[in-house]
Coordinates of C-alpha atoms and ligand atoms in Angstrom, one line a residue:
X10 CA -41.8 -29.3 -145.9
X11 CA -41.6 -26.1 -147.4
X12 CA -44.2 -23.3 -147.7
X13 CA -44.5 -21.6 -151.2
X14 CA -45.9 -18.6 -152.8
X15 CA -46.5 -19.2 -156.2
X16 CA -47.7 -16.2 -158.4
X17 CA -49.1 -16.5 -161.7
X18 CA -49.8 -13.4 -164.0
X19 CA -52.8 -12.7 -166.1
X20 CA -50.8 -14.5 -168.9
X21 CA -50.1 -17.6 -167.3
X22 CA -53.9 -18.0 -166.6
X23 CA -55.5 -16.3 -169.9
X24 CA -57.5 -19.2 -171.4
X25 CA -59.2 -22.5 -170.0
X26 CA -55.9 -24.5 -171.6
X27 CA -53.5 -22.3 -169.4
X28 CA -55.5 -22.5 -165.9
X29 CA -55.2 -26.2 -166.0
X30 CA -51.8 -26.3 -167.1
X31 CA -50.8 -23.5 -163.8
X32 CA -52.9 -26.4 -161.7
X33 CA -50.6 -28.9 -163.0
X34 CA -47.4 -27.0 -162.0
X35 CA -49.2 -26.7 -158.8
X36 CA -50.1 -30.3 -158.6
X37 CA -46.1 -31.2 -158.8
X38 CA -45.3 -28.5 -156.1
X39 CA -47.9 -30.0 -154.1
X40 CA -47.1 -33.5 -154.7
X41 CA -43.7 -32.7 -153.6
X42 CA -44.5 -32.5 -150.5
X43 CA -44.7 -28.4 -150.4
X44 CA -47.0 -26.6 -149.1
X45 CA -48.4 -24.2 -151.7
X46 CA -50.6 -20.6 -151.4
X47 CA -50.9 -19.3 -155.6
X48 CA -52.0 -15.8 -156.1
X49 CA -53.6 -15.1 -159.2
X50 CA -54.1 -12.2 -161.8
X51 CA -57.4 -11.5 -163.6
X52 CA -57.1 -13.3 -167.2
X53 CA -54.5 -10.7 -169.0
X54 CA -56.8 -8.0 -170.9
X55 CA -60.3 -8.3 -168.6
X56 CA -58.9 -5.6 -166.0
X57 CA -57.9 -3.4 -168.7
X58 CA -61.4 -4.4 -171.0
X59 CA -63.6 -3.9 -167.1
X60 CA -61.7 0.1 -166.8
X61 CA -63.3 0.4 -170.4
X62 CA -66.3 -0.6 -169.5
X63 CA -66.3 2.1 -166.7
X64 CA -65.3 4.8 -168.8
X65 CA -68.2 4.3 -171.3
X66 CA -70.3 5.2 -168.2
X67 CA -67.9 7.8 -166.7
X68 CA -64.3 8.9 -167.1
X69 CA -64.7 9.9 -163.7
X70 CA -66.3 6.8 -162.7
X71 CA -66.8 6.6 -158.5
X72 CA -63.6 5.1 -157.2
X73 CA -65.2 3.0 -154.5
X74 CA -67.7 1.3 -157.2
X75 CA -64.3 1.3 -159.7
X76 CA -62.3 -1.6 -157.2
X77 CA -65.6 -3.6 -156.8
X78 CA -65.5 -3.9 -160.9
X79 CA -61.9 -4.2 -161.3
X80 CA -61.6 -7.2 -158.1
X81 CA -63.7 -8.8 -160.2
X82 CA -61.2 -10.2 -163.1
X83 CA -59.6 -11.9 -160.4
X84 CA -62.3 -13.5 -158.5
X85 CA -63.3 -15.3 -162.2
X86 CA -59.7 -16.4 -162.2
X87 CA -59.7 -17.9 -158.7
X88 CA -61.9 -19.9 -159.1
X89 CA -61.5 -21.3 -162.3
X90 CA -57.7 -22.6 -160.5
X91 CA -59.4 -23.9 -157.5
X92 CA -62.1 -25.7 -159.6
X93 CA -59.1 -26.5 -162.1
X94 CA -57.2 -28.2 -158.6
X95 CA -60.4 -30.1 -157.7
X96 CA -60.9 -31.9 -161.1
X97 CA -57.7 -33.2 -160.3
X98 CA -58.6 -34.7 -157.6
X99 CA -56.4 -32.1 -155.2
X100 CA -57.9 -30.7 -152.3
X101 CA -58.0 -27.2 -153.2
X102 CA -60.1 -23.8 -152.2
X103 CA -60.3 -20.0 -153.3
X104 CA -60.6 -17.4 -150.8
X105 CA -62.4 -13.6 -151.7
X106 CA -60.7 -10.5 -150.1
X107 CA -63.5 -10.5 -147.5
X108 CA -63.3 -14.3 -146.6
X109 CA -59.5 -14.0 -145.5
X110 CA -59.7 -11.5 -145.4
X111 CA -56.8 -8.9 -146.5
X112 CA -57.1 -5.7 -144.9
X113 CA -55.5 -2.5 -146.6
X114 CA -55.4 1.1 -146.1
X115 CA -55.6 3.8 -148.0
X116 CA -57.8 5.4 -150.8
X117 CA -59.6 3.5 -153.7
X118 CA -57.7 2.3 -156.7
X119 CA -54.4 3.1 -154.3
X120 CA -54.6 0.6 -150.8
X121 CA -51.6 -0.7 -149.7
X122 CA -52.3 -4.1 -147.8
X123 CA -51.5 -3.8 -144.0
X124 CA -52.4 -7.6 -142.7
X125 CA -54.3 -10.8 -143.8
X126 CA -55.7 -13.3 -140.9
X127 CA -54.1 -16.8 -141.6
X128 CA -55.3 -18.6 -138.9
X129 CA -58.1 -20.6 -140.7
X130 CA -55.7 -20.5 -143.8
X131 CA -52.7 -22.2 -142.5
X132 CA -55.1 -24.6 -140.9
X133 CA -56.0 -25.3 -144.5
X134 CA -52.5 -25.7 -145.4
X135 CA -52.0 -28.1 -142.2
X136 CA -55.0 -30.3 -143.3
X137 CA -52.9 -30.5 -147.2
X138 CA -55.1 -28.6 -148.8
X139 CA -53.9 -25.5 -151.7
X140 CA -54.8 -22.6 -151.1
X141 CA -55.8 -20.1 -153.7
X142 CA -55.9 -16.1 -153.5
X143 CA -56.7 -13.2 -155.3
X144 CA -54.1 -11.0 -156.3
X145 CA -54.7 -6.8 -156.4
X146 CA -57.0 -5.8 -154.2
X147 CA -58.5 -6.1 -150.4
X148 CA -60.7 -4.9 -147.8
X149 CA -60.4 -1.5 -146.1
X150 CA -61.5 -0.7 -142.7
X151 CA -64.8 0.0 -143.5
X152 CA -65.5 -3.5 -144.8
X153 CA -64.9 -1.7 -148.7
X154 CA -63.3 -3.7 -151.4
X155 CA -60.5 -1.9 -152.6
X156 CA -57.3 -2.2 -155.4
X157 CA -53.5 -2.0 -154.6
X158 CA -52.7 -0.4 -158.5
X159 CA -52.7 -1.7 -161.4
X160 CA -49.7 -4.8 -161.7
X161 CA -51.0 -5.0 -157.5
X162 CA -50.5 -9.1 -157.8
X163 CA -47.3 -9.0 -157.7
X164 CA -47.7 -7.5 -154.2
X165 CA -49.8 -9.3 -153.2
X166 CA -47.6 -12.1 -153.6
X167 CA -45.1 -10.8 -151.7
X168 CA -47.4 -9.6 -148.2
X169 CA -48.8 -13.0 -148.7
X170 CA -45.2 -14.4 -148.5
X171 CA -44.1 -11.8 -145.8
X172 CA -47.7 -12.6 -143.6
X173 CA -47.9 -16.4 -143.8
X174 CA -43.9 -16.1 -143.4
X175 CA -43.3 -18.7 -146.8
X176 CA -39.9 -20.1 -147.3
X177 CA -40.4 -19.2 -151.1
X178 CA -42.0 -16.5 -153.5
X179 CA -42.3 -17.5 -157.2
X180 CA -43.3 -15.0 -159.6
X181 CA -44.7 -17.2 -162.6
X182 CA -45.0 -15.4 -165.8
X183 CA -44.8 -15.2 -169.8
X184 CA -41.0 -14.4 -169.6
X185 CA -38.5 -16.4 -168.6
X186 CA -37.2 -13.7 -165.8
X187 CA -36.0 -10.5 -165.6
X188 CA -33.8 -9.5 -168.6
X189 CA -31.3 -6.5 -169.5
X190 CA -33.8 -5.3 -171.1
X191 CA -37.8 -5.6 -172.2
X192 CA -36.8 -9.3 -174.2
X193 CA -40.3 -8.5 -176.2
X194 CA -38.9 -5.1 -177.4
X195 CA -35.2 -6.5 -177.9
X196 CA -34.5 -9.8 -178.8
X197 CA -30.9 -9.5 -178.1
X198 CA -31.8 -8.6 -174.6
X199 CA -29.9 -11.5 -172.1
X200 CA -31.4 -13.1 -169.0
X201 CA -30.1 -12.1 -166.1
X202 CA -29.5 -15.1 -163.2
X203 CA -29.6 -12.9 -160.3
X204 CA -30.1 -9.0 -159.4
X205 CA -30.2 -7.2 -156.3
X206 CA -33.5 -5.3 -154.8
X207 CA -32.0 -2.0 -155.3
X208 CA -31.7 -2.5 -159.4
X209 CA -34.6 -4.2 -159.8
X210 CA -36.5 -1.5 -157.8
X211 CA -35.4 0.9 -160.2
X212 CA -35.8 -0.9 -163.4
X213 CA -39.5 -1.0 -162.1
X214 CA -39.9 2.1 -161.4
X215 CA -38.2 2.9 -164.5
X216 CA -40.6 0.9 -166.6
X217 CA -39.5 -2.5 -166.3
X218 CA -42.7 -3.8 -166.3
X219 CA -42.0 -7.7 -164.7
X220 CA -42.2 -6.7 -161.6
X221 CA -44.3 -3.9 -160.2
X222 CA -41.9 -2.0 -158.0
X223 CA -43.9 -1.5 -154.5
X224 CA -43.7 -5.7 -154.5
X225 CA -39.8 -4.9 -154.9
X226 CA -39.8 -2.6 -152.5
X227 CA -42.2 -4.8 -149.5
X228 CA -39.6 -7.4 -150.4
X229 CA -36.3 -5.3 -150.1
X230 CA -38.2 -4.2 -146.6
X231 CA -38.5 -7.7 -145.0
X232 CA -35.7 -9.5 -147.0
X233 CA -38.0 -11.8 -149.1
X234 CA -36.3 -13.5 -151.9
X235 CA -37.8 -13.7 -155.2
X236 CA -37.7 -15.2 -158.3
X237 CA -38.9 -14.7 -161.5
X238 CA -39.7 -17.7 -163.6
X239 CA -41.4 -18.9 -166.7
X240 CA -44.9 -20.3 -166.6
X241 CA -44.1 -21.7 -170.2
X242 CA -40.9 -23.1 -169.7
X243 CA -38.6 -25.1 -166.8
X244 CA -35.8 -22.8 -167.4
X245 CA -34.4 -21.3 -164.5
X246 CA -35.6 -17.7 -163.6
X247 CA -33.8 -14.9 -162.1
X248 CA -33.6 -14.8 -158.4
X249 CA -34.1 -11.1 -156.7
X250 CA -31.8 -11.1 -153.1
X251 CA -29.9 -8.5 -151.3
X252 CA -26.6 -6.8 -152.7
X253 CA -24.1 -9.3 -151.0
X254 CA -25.2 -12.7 -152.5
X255 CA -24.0 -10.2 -155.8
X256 CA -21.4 -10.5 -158.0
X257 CA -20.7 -6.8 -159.7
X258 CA -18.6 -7.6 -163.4
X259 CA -20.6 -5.1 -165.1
X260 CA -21.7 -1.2 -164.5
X261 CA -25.0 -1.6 -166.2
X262 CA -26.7 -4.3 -165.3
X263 CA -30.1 -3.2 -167.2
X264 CA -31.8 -0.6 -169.8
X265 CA -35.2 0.6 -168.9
X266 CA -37.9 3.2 -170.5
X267 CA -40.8 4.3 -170.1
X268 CA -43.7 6.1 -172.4
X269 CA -45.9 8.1 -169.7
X270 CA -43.9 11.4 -169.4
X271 CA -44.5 14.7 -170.5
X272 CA -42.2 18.0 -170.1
X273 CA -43.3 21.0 -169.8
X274 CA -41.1 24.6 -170.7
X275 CA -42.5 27.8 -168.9
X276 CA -40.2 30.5 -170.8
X277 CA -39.8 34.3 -169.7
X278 CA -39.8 33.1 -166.2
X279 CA -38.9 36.2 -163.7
X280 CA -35.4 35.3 -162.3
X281 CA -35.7 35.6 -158.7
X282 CA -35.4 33.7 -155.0
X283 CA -39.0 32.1 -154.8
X284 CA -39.9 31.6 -158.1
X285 CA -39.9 27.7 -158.5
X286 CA -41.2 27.4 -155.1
X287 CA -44.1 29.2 -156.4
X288 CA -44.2 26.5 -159.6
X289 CA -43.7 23.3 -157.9
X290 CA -45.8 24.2 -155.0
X291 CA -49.4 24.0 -155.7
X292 CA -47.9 21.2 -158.0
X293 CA -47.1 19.0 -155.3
X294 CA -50.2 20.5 -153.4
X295 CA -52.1 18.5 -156.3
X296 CA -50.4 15.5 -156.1
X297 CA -48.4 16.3 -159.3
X298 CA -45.4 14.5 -159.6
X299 CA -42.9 16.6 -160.5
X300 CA -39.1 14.4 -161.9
X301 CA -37.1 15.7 -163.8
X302 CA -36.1 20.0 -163.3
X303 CA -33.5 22.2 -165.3
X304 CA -33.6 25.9 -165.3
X305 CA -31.7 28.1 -167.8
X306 CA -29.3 30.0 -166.9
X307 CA -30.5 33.8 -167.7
X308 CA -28.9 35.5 -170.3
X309 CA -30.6 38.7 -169.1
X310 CA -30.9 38.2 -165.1
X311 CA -34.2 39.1 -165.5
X312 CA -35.9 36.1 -167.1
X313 CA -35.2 32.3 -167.3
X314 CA -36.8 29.3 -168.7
X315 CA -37.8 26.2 -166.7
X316 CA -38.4 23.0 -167.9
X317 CA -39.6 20.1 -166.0
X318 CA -41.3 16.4 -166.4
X319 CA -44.5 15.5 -165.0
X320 CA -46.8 11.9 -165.8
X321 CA -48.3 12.2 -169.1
X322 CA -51.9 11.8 -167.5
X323 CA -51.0 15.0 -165.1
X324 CA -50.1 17.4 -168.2
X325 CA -53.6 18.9 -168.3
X326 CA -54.0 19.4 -164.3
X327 CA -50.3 21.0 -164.5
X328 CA -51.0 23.5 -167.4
X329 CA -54.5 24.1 -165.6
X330 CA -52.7 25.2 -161.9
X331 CA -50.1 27.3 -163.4
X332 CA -52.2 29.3 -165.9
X333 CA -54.9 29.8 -162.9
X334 CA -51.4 31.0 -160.4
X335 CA -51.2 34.6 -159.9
X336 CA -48.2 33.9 -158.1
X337 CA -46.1 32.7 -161.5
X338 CA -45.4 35.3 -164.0
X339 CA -44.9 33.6 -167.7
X340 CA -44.2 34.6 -171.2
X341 CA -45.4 30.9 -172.3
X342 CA -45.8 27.1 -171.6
X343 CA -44.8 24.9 -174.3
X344 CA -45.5 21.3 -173.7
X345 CA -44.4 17.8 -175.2
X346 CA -45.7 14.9 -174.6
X347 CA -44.2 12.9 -176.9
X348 CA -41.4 12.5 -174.9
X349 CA -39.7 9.0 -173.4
X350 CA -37.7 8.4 -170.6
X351 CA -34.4 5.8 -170.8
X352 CA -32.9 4.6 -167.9
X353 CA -29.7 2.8 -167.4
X354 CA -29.5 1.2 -164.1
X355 CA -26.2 -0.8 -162.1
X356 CA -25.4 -1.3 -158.9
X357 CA -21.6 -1.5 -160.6
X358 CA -22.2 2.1 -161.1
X359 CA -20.7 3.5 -158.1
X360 CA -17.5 2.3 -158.3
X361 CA -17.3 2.4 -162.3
X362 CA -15.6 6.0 -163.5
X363 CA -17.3 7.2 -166.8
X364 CA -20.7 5.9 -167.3
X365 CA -22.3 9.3 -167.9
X366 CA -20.4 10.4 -170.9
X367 CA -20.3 6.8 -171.8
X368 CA -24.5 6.8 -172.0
X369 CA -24.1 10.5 -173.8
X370 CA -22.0 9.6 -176.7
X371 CA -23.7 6.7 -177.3
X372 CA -26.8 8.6 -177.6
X373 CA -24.7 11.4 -179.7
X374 CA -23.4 9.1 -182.2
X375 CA -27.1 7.8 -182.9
X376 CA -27.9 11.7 -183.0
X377 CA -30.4 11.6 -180.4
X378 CA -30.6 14.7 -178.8
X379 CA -31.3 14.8 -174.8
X380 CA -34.1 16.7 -173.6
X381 CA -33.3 16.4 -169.9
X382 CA -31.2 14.1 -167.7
X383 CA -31.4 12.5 -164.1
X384 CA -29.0 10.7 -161.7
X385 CA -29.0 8.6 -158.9
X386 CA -25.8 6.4 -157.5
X387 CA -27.3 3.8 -159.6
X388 CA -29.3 4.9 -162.7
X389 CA -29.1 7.6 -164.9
X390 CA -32.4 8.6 -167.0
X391 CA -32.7 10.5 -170.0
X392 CA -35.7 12.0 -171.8
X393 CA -35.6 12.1 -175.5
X394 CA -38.1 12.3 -178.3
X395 CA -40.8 9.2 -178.2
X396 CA -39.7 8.6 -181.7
X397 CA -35.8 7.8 -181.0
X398 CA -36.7 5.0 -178.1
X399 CA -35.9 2.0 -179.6
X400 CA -32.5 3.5 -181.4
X401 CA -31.8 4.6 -178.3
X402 CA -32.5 1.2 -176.6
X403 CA -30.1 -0.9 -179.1
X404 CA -27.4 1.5 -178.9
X405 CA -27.2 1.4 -174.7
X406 CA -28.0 -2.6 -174.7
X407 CA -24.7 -2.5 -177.0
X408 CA -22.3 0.2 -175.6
X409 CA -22.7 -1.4 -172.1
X410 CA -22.2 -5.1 -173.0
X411 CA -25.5 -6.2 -172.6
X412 CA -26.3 -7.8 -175.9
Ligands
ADP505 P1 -47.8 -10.7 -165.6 O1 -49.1 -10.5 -166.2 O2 -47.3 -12.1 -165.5 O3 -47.7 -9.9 -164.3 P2 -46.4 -8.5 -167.0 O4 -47.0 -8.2 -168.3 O5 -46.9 -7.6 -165.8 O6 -46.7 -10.0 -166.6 O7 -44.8 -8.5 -167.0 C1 -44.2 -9.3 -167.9 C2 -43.7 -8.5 -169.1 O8 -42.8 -7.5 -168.7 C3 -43.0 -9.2 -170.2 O9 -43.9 -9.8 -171.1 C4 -42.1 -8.2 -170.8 O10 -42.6 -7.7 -172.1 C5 -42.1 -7.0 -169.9 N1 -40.8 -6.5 -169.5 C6 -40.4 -5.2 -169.5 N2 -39.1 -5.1 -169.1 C7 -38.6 -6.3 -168.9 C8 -37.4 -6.9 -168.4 N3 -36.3 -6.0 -168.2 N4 -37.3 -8.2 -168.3 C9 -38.3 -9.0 -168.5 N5 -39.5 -8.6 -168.9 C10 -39.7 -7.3 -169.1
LIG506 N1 -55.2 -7.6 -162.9 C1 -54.5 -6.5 -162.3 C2 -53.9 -5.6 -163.4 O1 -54.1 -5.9 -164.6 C3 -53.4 -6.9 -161.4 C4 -52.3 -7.7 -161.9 O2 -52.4 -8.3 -163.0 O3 -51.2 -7.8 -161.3 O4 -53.4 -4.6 -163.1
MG507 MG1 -47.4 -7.9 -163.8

């Protein structure tokens, strides 16, 4: 008998007709002989419609009353399944954050889950009953309900699968698994059968939005396969594993981007030791993500220009903390935040001479100019003008083989 996590997004259960097909892939797990716990989503669009709904009241709407409303999409969700489960005559029963319950740490909108109690649940399991969970959100210490950020499902899935120590996690969603690319934004975009933690952790944190990386990242931790599948479809998914089970052909195993940057220049920047201390400080202080960096050299050795990227949502805060510095002496801030980020990601990177100027011509021959650049041993991210993304998509899927 195995023991299975089965995720489904808020795709997979976004009308009535859906729900009950997820209970009937549920219903051939179960009658299988496997022992399954699903975690569901909220029904795709009612987290994003409740956060409306809060802004109408407040854009700075109380965090702690902000993860009551948003816990709520998946409650509904929950137990629609269970009730789905029941009407086919399965044994089946939804559990709330509290009644497990999941306890997280952390601050509203941002927990992190810590531990569940499974006593009562496995017991559940034992007796052949399926058991159904929330995904995204938890208690606190306090007895608070709280959110794990937004996409938190996915993570849950994979603390559930870590806590209740399940033989499988399965990722259901409206793709068919992880491809080199967003499949939805390129059609020529191939699946890819298997990928290791360390790419897929940075194609999620890149923008690859299939899996939300800190699921990635609890699952590289504690060595929990994964695997992406289709909800729609039997096709087989992509399975997520460590590097050795990995067979590197390729440099680039995947293109990412992403819309949410902004850069900032601060021109006429004096040129002396201290200086970007004095920026990124208070920066950091605030919780300002800083990226990508590139300073000038002087032509004058007196003054330089620095550019940098922060989140789009941060660009105000940022222009707001340097203007009120008196440490920072500026001619000017010129921002732009219609900016993207593209990322090419492979673990066949490190031992593949030649990527970088591969990825630049590429990008020169489409006449996309590059704004700023960052490397790791296995991505390299550019920012470019919003406007070029796709172009610059098409030409990287093609140059690296990935069509
Ligand atoms: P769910 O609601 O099931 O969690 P998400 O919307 O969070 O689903 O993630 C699935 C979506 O991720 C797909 O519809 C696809 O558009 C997008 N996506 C982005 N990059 C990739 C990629 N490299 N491979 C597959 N899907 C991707
Ligand atoms: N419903 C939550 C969200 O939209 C969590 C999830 O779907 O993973 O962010
Ligand atoms: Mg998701």
């Amino acid at each position: 008998m195995v023991k299975k996590v089965l995720k489904f997004g808020g795709t997979s259960v976004g009308t009535i007709e859906r729900i009950q097909h997820v209970a009937n892939i549920i219903k051939k797990e179960h009658t299988a002989g496997n022992k399954v716990i699903a975690v569901v989503s909220a029904m795709a669009g009612k987290t994003n419609e409740l956060v409306k709904l809060s802004n109408e009241i407040s854009e700075e709407f109380n965090k702690r009353e902000l993860d009551v409303l948003l816990s709520s999409g998946e409650q509904v969700t929950c137990a629609l399944l269970s009730g789905a489960l029941i009407k086919l005559n399965l044994k089946a029963k939804s559990w709330l954050n509290w009644q497990i319950p999941i306890l997280t740490d952390g601050e509203h909108t941002n927990s992190r889950i810590i531990n569940m109690h499974i006593e009562k649940i496995n017991k559940f399991l034992d007796d052949k009953g399926i058991v159904i969970i929330p995904g995204f959100q938890g208690i606190s210490k306090n007895g608070d309900v709280t959110t794990i950020g937004r996409g938190g499902s996915d993570a849950t899935a994979v603390a559930v699968a870590k806590i209740f120590n399940a033989d499988k996690c399965e990722i259901y969603t409206d793709v068919d698994g992880v491809y080199s690319t967003d499949p939805n934004k390129i059609p020529v975009a191939k699946k890819i059968d298997k990928i290791s933690y360390d790419e897929m952790l940075e194609l999620s944190s890149l923008g690859a939005k299939v899996m939300q990386p800190s699921a990635v990242q609890t699952a590289m931790m504690y060595d929990i396969p994964l695997e992406v599948r289709s909800t729609f479809t039997e096709r087989k998914g992509t399975k997520i594993f460590s590097e050795e089970n990995i067979d590197y052909s390729k440099s680039v195993t995947g293109v990412a981007y992403s819309k949410d940057d902004a850069k900032i220049t601060i021109t006429g920047v004096e040129d002396r030791p201290g200086v970007a201390a004095n920026i990124f400080e208070p920066l950091s202080k605030a919780q300002i993500n800083v990226d990508m960096v590139i300073q000038n050299i002087s032509s004058d050795a007196k003054t330089t220009d620095i550019t940098f990227t922060v989140k789009r949502d941060d660009i105000f805060k940022t222009k707001e903390i340097l203007n009120k510095s008196n440490k920072i002496h500026y001619k000017d801030i010129i921002q732009n935040d219609k900016v993207a980020k593209v990322s090419i990601v492979g673990a066949g990177m490190v031992s593949t001479p030649g990527v970088t100027y591969r990825m630049f011509r590429a990008l020169s021959d489409e006449k996309i100019n590059i704004l700023a650049i960052s490397t790791s041993e296995i991505k390299l991210s550019v920012i470019i003008d919003e406007s070029n993304i796709l172009k610059a998509i098409k030409k990287l899927h093609t140059t690296f083989d990935l069509d």
